[in-house]
Short mmCIF file of C-alpha atoms in Angstrom, two decimals:
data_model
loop_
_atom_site.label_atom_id
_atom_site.label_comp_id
_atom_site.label_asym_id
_atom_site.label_seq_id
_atom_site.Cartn_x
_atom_site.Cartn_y
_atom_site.Cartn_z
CA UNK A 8 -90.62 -5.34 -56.25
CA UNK A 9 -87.88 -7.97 -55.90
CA UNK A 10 -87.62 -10.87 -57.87
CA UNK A 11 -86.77 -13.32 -54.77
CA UNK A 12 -86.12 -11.83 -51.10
CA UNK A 13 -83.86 -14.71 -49.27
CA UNK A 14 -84.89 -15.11 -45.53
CA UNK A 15 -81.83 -16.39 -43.97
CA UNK A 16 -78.20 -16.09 -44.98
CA UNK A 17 -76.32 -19.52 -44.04
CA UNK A 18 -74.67 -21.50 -46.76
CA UNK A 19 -78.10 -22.70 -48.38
CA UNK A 20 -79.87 -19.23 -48.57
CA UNK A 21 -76.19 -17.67 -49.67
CA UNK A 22 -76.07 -19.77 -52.29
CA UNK A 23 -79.66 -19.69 -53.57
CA UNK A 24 -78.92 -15.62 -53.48
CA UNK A 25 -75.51 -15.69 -55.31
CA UNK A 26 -77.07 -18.05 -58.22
CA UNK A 27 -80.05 -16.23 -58.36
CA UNK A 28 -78.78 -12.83 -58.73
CA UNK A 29 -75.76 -14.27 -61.28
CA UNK A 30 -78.85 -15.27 -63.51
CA UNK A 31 -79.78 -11.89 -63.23
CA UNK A 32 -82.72 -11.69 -61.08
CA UNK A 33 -83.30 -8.93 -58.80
CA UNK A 34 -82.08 -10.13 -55.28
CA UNK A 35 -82.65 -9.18 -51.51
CA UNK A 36 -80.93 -11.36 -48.51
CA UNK A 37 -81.95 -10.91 -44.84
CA UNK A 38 -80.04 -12.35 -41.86
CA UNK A 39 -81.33 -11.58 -38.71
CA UNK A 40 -77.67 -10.94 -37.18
CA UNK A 41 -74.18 -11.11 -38.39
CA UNK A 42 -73.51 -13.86 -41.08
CA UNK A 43 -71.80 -16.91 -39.69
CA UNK A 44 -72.81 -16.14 -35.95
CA UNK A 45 -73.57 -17.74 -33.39
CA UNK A 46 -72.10 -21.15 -34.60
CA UNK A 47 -74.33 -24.00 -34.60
CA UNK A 48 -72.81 -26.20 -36.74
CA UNK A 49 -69.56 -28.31 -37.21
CA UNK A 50 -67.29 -27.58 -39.43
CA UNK A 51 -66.58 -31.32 -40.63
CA UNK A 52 -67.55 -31.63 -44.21
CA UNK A 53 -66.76 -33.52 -47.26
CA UNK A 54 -64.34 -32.52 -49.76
CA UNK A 55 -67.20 -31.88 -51.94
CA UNK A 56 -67.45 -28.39 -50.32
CA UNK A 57 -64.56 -27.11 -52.32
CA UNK A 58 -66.70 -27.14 -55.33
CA UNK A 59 -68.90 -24.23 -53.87
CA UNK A 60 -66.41 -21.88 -53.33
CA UNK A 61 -63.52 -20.46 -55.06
CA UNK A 62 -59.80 -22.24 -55.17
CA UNK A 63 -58.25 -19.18 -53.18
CA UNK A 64 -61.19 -19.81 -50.23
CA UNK A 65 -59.39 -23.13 -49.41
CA UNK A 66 -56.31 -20.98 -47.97
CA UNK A 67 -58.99 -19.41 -45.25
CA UNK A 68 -61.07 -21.75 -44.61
CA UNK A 69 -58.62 -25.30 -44.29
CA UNK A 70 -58.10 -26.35 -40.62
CA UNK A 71 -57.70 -30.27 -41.13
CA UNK A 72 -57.96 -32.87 -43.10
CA UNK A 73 -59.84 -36.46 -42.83
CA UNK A 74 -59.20 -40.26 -43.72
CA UNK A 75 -62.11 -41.70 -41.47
CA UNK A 76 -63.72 -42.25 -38.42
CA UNK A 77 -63.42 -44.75 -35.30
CA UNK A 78 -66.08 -45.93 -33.97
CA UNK A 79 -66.85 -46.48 -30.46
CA UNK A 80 -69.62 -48.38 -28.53
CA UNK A 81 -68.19 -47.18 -25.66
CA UNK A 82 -66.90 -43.83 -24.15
CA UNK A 83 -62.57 -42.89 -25.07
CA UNK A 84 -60.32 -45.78 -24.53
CA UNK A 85 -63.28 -48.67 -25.38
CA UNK A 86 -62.15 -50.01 -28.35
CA UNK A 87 -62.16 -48.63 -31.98
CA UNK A 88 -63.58 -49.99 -35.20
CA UNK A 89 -61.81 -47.74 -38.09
CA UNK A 90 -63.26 -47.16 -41.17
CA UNK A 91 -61.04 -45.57 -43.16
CA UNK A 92 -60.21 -44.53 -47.35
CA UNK A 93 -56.85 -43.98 -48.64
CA UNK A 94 -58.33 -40.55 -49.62
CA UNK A 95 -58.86 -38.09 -48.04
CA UNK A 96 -62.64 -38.60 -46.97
CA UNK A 97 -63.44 -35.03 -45.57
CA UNK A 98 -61.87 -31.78 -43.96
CA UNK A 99 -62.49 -29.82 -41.22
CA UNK A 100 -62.98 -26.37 -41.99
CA UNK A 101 -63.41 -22.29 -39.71
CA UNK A 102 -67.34 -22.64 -39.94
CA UNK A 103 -67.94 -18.81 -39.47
CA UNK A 104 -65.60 -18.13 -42.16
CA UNK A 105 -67.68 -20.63 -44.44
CA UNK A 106 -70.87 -18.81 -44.05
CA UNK A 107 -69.28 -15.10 -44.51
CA UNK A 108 -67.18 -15.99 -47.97
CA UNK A 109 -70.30 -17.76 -49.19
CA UNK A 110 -72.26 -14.08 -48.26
CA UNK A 111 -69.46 -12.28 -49.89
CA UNK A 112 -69.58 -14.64 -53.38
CA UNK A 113 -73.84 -13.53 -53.00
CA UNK A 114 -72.81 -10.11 -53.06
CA UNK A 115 -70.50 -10.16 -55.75
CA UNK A 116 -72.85 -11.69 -57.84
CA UNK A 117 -75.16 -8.64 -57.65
CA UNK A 118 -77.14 -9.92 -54.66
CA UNK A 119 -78.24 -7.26 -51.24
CA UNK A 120 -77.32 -8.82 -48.65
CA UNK A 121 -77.93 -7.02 -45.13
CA UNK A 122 -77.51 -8.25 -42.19
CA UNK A 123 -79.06 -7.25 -38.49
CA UNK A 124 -82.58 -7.18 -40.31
CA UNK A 125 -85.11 -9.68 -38.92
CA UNK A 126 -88.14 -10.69 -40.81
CA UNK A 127 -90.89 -10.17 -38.56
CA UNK A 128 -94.08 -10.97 -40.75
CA UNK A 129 -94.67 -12.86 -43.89
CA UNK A 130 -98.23 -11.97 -45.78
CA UNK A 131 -98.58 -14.35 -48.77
CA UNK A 132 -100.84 -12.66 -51.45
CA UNK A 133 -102.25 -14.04 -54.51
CA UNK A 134 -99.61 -11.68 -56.65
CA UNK A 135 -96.50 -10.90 -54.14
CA UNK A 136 -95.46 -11.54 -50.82
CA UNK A 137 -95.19 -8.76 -48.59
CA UNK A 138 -92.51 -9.05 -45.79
CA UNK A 139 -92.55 -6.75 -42.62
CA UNK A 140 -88.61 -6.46 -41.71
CA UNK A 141 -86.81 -4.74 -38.56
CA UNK A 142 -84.19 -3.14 -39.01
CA UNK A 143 -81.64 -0.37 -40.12
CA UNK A 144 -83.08 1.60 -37.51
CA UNK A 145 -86.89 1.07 -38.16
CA UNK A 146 -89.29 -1.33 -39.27
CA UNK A 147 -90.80 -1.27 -43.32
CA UNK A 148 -92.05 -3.88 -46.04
CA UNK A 149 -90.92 -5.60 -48.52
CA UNK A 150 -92.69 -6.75 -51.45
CA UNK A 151 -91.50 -9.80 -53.79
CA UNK A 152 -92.69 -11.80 -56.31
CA UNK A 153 -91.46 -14.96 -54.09
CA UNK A 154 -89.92 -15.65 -50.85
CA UNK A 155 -86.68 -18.47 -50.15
CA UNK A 156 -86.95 -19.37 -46.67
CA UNK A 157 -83.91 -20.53 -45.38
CA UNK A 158 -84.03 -19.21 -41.95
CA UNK A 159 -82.80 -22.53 -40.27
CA UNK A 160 -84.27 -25.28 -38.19
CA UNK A 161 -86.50 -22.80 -36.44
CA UNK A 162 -88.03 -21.38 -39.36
CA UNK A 163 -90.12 -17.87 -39.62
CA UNK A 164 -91.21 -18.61 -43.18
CA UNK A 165 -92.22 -21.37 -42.79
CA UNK A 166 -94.56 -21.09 -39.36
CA UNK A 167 -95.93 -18.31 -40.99
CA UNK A 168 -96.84 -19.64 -43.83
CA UNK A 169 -98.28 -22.97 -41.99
CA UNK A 170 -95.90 -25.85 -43.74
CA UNK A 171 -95.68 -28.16 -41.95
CA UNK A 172 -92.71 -29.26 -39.84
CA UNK A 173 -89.82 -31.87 -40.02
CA UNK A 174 -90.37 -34.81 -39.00
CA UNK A 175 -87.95 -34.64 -36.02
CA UNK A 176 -85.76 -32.07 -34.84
CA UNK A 177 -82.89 -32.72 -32.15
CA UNK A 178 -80.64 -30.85 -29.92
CA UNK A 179 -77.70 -30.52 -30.84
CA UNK A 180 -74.44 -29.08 -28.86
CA UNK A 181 -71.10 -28.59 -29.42
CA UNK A 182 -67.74 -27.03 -27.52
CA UNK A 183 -63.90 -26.78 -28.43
CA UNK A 184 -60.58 -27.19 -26.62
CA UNK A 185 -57.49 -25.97 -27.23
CA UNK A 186 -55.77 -29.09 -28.32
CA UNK A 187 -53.64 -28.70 -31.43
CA UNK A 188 -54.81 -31.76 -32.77
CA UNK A 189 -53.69 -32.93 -36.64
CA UNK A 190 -55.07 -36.85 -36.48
CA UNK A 191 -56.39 -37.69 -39.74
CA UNK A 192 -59.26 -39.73 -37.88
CA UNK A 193 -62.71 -38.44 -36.10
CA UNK A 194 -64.12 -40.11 -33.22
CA UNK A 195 -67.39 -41.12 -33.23
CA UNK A 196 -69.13 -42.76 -29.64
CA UNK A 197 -72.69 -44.31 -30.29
CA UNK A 198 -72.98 -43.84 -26.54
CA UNK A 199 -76.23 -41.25 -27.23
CA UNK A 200 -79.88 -42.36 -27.21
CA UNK A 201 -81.20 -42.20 -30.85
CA UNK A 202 -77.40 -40.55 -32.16
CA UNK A 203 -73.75 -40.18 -31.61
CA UNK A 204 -71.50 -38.04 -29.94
CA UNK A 205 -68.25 -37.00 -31.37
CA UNK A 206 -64.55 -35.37 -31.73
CA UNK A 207 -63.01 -33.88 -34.48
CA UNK A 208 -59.52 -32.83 -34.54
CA UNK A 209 -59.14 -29.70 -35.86
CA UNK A 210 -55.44 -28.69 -36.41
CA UNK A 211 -53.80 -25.63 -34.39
CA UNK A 212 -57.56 -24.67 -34.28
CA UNK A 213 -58.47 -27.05 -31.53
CA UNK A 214 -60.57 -30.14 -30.67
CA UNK A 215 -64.31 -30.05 -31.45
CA UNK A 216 -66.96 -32.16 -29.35
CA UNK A 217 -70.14 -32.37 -29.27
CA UNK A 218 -73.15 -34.99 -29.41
CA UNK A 219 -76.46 -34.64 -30.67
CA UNK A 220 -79.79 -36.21 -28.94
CA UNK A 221 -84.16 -36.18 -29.32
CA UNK A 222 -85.59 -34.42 -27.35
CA UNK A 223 -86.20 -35.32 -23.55
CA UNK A 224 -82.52 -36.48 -23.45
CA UNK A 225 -80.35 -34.71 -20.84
CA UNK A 226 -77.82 -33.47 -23.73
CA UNK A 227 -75.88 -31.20 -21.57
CA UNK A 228 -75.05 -33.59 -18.86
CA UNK A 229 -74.27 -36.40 -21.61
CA UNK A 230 -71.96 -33.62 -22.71
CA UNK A 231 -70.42 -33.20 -19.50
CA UNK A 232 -69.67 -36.60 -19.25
CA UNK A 233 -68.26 -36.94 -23.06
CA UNK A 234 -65.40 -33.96 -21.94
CA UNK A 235 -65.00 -35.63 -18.47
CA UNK A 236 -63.77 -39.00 -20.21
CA UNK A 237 -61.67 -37.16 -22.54
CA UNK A 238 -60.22 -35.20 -19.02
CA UNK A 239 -60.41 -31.61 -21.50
CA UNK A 240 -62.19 -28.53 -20.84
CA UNK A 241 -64.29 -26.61 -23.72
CA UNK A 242 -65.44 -23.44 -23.96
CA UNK A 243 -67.30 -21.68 -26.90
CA UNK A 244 -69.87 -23.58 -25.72
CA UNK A 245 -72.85 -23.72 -28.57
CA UNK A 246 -76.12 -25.17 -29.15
CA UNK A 247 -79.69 -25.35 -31.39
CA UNK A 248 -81.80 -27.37 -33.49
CA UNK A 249 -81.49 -30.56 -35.91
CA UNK A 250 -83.90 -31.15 -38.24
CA UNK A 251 -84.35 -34.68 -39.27
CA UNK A 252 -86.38 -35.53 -41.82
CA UNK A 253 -87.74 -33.17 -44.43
CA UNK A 254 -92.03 -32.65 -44.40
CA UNK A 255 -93.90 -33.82 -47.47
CA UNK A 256 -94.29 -29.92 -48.33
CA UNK A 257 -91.79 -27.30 -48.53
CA UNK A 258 -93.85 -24.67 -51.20
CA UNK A 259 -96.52 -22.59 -51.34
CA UNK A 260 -97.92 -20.41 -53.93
CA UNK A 261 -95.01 -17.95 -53.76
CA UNK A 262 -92.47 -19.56 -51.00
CA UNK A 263 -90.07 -22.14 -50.84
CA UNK A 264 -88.25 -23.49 -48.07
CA UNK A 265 -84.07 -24.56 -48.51
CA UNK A 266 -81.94 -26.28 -46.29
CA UNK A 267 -82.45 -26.69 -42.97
CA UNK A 268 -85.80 -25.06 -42.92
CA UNK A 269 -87.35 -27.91 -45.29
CA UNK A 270 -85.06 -30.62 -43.20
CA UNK A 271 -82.91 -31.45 -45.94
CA UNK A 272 -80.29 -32.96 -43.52
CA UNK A 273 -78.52 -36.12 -43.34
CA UNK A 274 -80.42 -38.20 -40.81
CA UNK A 275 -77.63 -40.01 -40.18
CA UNK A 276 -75.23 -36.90 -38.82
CA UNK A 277 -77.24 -34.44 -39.20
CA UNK A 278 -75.42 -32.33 -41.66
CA UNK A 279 -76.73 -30.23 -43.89
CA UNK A 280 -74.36 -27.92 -45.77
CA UNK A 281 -74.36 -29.85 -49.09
CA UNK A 282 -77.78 -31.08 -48.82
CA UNK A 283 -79.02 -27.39 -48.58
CA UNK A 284 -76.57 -26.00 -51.16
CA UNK A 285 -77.42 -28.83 -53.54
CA UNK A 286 -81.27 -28.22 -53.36
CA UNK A 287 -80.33 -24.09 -53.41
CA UNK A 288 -78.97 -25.26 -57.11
CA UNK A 289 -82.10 -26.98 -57.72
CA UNK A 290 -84.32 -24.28 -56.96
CA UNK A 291 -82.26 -21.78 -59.05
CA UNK A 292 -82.58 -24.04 -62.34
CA UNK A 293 -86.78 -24.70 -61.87
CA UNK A 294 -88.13 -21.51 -59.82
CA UNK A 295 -89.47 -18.83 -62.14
CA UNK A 296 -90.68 -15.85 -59.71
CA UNK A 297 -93.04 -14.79 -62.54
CA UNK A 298 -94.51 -18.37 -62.91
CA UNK A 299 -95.54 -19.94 -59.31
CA UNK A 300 -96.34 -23.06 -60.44
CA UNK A 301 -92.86 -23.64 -61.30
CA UNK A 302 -92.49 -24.54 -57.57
CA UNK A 303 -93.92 -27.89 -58.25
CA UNK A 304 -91.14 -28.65 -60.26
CA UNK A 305 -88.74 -27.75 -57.13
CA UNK A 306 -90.31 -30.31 -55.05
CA UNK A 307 -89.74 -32.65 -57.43
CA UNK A 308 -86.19 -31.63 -58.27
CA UNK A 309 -84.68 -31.85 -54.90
CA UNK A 310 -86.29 -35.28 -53.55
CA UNK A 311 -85.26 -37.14 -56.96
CA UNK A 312 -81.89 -35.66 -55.76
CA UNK A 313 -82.07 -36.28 -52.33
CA UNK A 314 -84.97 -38.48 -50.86
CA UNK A 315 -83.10 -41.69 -51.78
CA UNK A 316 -80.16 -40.37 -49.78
CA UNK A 317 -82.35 -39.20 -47.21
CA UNK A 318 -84.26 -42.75 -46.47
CA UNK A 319 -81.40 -44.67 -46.46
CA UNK A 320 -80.03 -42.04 -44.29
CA UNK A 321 -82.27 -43.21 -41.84
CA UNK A 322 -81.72 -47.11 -42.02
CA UNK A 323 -77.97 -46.12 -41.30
CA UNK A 324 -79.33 -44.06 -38.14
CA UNK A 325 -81.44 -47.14 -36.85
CA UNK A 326 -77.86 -48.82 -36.48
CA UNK A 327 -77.15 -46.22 -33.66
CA UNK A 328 -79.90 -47.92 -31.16
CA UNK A 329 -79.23 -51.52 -32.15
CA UNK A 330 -78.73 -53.77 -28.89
CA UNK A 331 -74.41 -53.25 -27.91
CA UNK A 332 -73.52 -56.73 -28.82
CA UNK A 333 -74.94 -56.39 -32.19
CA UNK A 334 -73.17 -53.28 -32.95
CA UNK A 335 -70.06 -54.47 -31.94
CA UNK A 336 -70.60 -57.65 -34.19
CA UNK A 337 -71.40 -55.15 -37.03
CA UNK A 338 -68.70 -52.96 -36.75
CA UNK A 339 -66.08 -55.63 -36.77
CA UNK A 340 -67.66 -57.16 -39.75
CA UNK A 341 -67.88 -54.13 -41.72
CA UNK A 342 -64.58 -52.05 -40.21
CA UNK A 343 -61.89 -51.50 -42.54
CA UNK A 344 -61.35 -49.58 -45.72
CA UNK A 345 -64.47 -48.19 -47.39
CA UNK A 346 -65.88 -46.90 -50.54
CA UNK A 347 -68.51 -44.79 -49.45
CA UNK A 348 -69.15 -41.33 -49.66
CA UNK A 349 -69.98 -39.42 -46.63
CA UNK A 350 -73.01 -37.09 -47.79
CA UNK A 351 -73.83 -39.73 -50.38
CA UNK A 352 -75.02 -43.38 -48.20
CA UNK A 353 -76.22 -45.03 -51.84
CA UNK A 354 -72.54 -44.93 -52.64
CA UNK A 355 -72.79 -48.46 -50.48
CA UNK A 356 -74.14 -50.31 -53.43
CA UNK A 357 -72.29 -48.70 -55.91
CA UNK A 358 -69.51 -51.19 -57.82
CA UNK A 359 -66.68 -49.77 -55.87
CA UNK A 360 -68.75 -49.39 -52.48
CA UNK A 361 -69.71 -53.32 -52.84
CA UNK A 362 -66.21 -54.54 -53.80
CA UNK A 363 -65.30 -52.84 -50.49
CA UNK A 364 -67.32 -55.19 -48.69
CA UNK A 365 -66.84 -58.60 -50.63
CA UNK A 366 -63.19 -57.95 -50.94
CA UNK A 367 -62.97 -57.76 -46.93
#
């Protein structure tokens, strides 16, 4: 029987695997297909992401780097409002390549990682979970003391375990040109109902864009629309799931849900690459797979990390639907250099975040 069986090997449940196994628990990793495919993510990210990975990854992975965003009310050539560090603020980085060296560092560590095997069946028992999987040829079980479900936006785990939901989920899409591109600033048009859409130069890799939307909205035609203005054509067209806003439970007895599966996203962009990474850690320092209640002290790990981030998250995304006039007066007010960290929205009332704003 294994100590933890990971369902779902993206950068949260890679990471939960590599830090289990490295504190010498007995590890098995699932991912339905091949790690790092198909992409459904950007690969814009804060500088923080260097800190999960080893210096010699930064060689494979680089594609750009980021000072700051302008901001548009309008579609390209409506006027900017730049917010901006002297810093770099972020980097772009190969996305696929992210989730494969992460997969890699899990295996190294001592974790099994297999890919092409789909979890099919999760049977929660009042000792062990057993797991029906398909693949290698054939269809078995799998028995564990607990279960990580980190199986994305769309999660298996956690439908079949009944958890509830997040509290929103959008649809996101996303394309790339071939543009060699090396501007140190992202575009970002609040031209979306309820988001943003966006481009993010990406060096000799390209041009990402993409928007994101609730459901209802016609997201591939505002898409259309978003590469018609910019007079480009995309291709590597991609699309799924956002989950915004993380459900008041995310454990059972023996389960746990990480990442995008428990909707620990940004609500504000609706990244969730650090988020998930960052509650992986936590779940690696409380979770004892011999001890279930030690789950309890999960939940409360991650949201005294994260729901503080998370709420004001969403007073930031309110901004996005504010009537035109009064996001135009806001972003001239508040456009210029900034002291606030991307993944981090508190960092607006820190010292240096407020001097930012009374020294303007």
């Amino acid at each position: 029987m294994y100590d933890f069986v990971v369902v779902g090997v993206g950068p949260a449940g890679a990471r939960f695997a590599r830090r289990a196994a490295a504190a010498g628990y007995d590890v098995l990793a699932l991912e339905k297909g091949e790690v790092g495919t198909p992409l459904a993510c950007s690969g814009h990210v804060s500088t923080d992401i260097w800190e999960y990975l080893p210096p010699e990854a930064k060689d494979r992975l680089f594609q750009n780097r980021v000072y700051g965003a302008n901001f548009h009310v309008g579609g390209p050539g409506t006027r900017a409002y730049r917010f901006y560090k002297r810093e770099e603020v972020s980097n772009v980085i190969d996305r696929v390549e992210l989730d494969r060296t992460l997969a890699d560092l899990a295996r190294e560590a001592g974790a099994d990682v297999r890919e092409h095997h789909t979890v099919t069946g999760v049977d929660e028992r009042a000792d062990r979970v057993v797991l029906t999987v398909k693949g290698g040829g054939g269809t078995f079980e799998v028995e564990t003391k607990m279960v990580a479900g980190c199986d994305g936006p769309v999660s298996r785990v956690r439908r079949s375990l009944d958890l509830p939901e997040p509290a929103e989920t959008l649809h996101g899409v996303l394309a790339f040109s071939d543009e060699e591109d090396h501007g140190d600033y992202v575009d970002v048009h609040l031209t979306v109902p309820g988001f943003f859409a966006w481009r993010i130069p990406r060096g000799e890799a390209g041009v990402e864009y993409g928007l994101a939307a609730p459901p209802g909205a016609s997201v591939n035609e505002m898409f259309d629309a978003l590469t018609r203005a910019y007079d480009v054509d995309t291709d590597h067209f991609c699309s799924g799931a956002i989950p915004i806003g993380p459900p008041e439970r995310v454990t059972t007895d023996r389960a746990f849900l990480v990442g995008d599966a428990a909707g620990q996203t940004k609500p504000f962009t609706g990244g969730g690459i650090l988020y998930g990474m960052s509650a992986a850690d936590h779940a690696v320092r409380t979770v004892d797979p011999d001890a279930p209640e030690s789950l309890a002290d999960y939940e409360s790990a991650w949201r005294a990390d994260l729901s503080r981030e998370i709420r004001l998250g969403h007073w930031v995304r309110r901004c996005y639907s504010l009537p035109e006039p009064i996001q135009k007066l806001g972003l001239r007010a508040l456009s210029g250099e900034i002291g606030v960290h991307m993944d981090r929205p508190s960092t607006l009332f820190s010292k240096k975040g407020l001097r930012k704003l009374v020294g303007r």
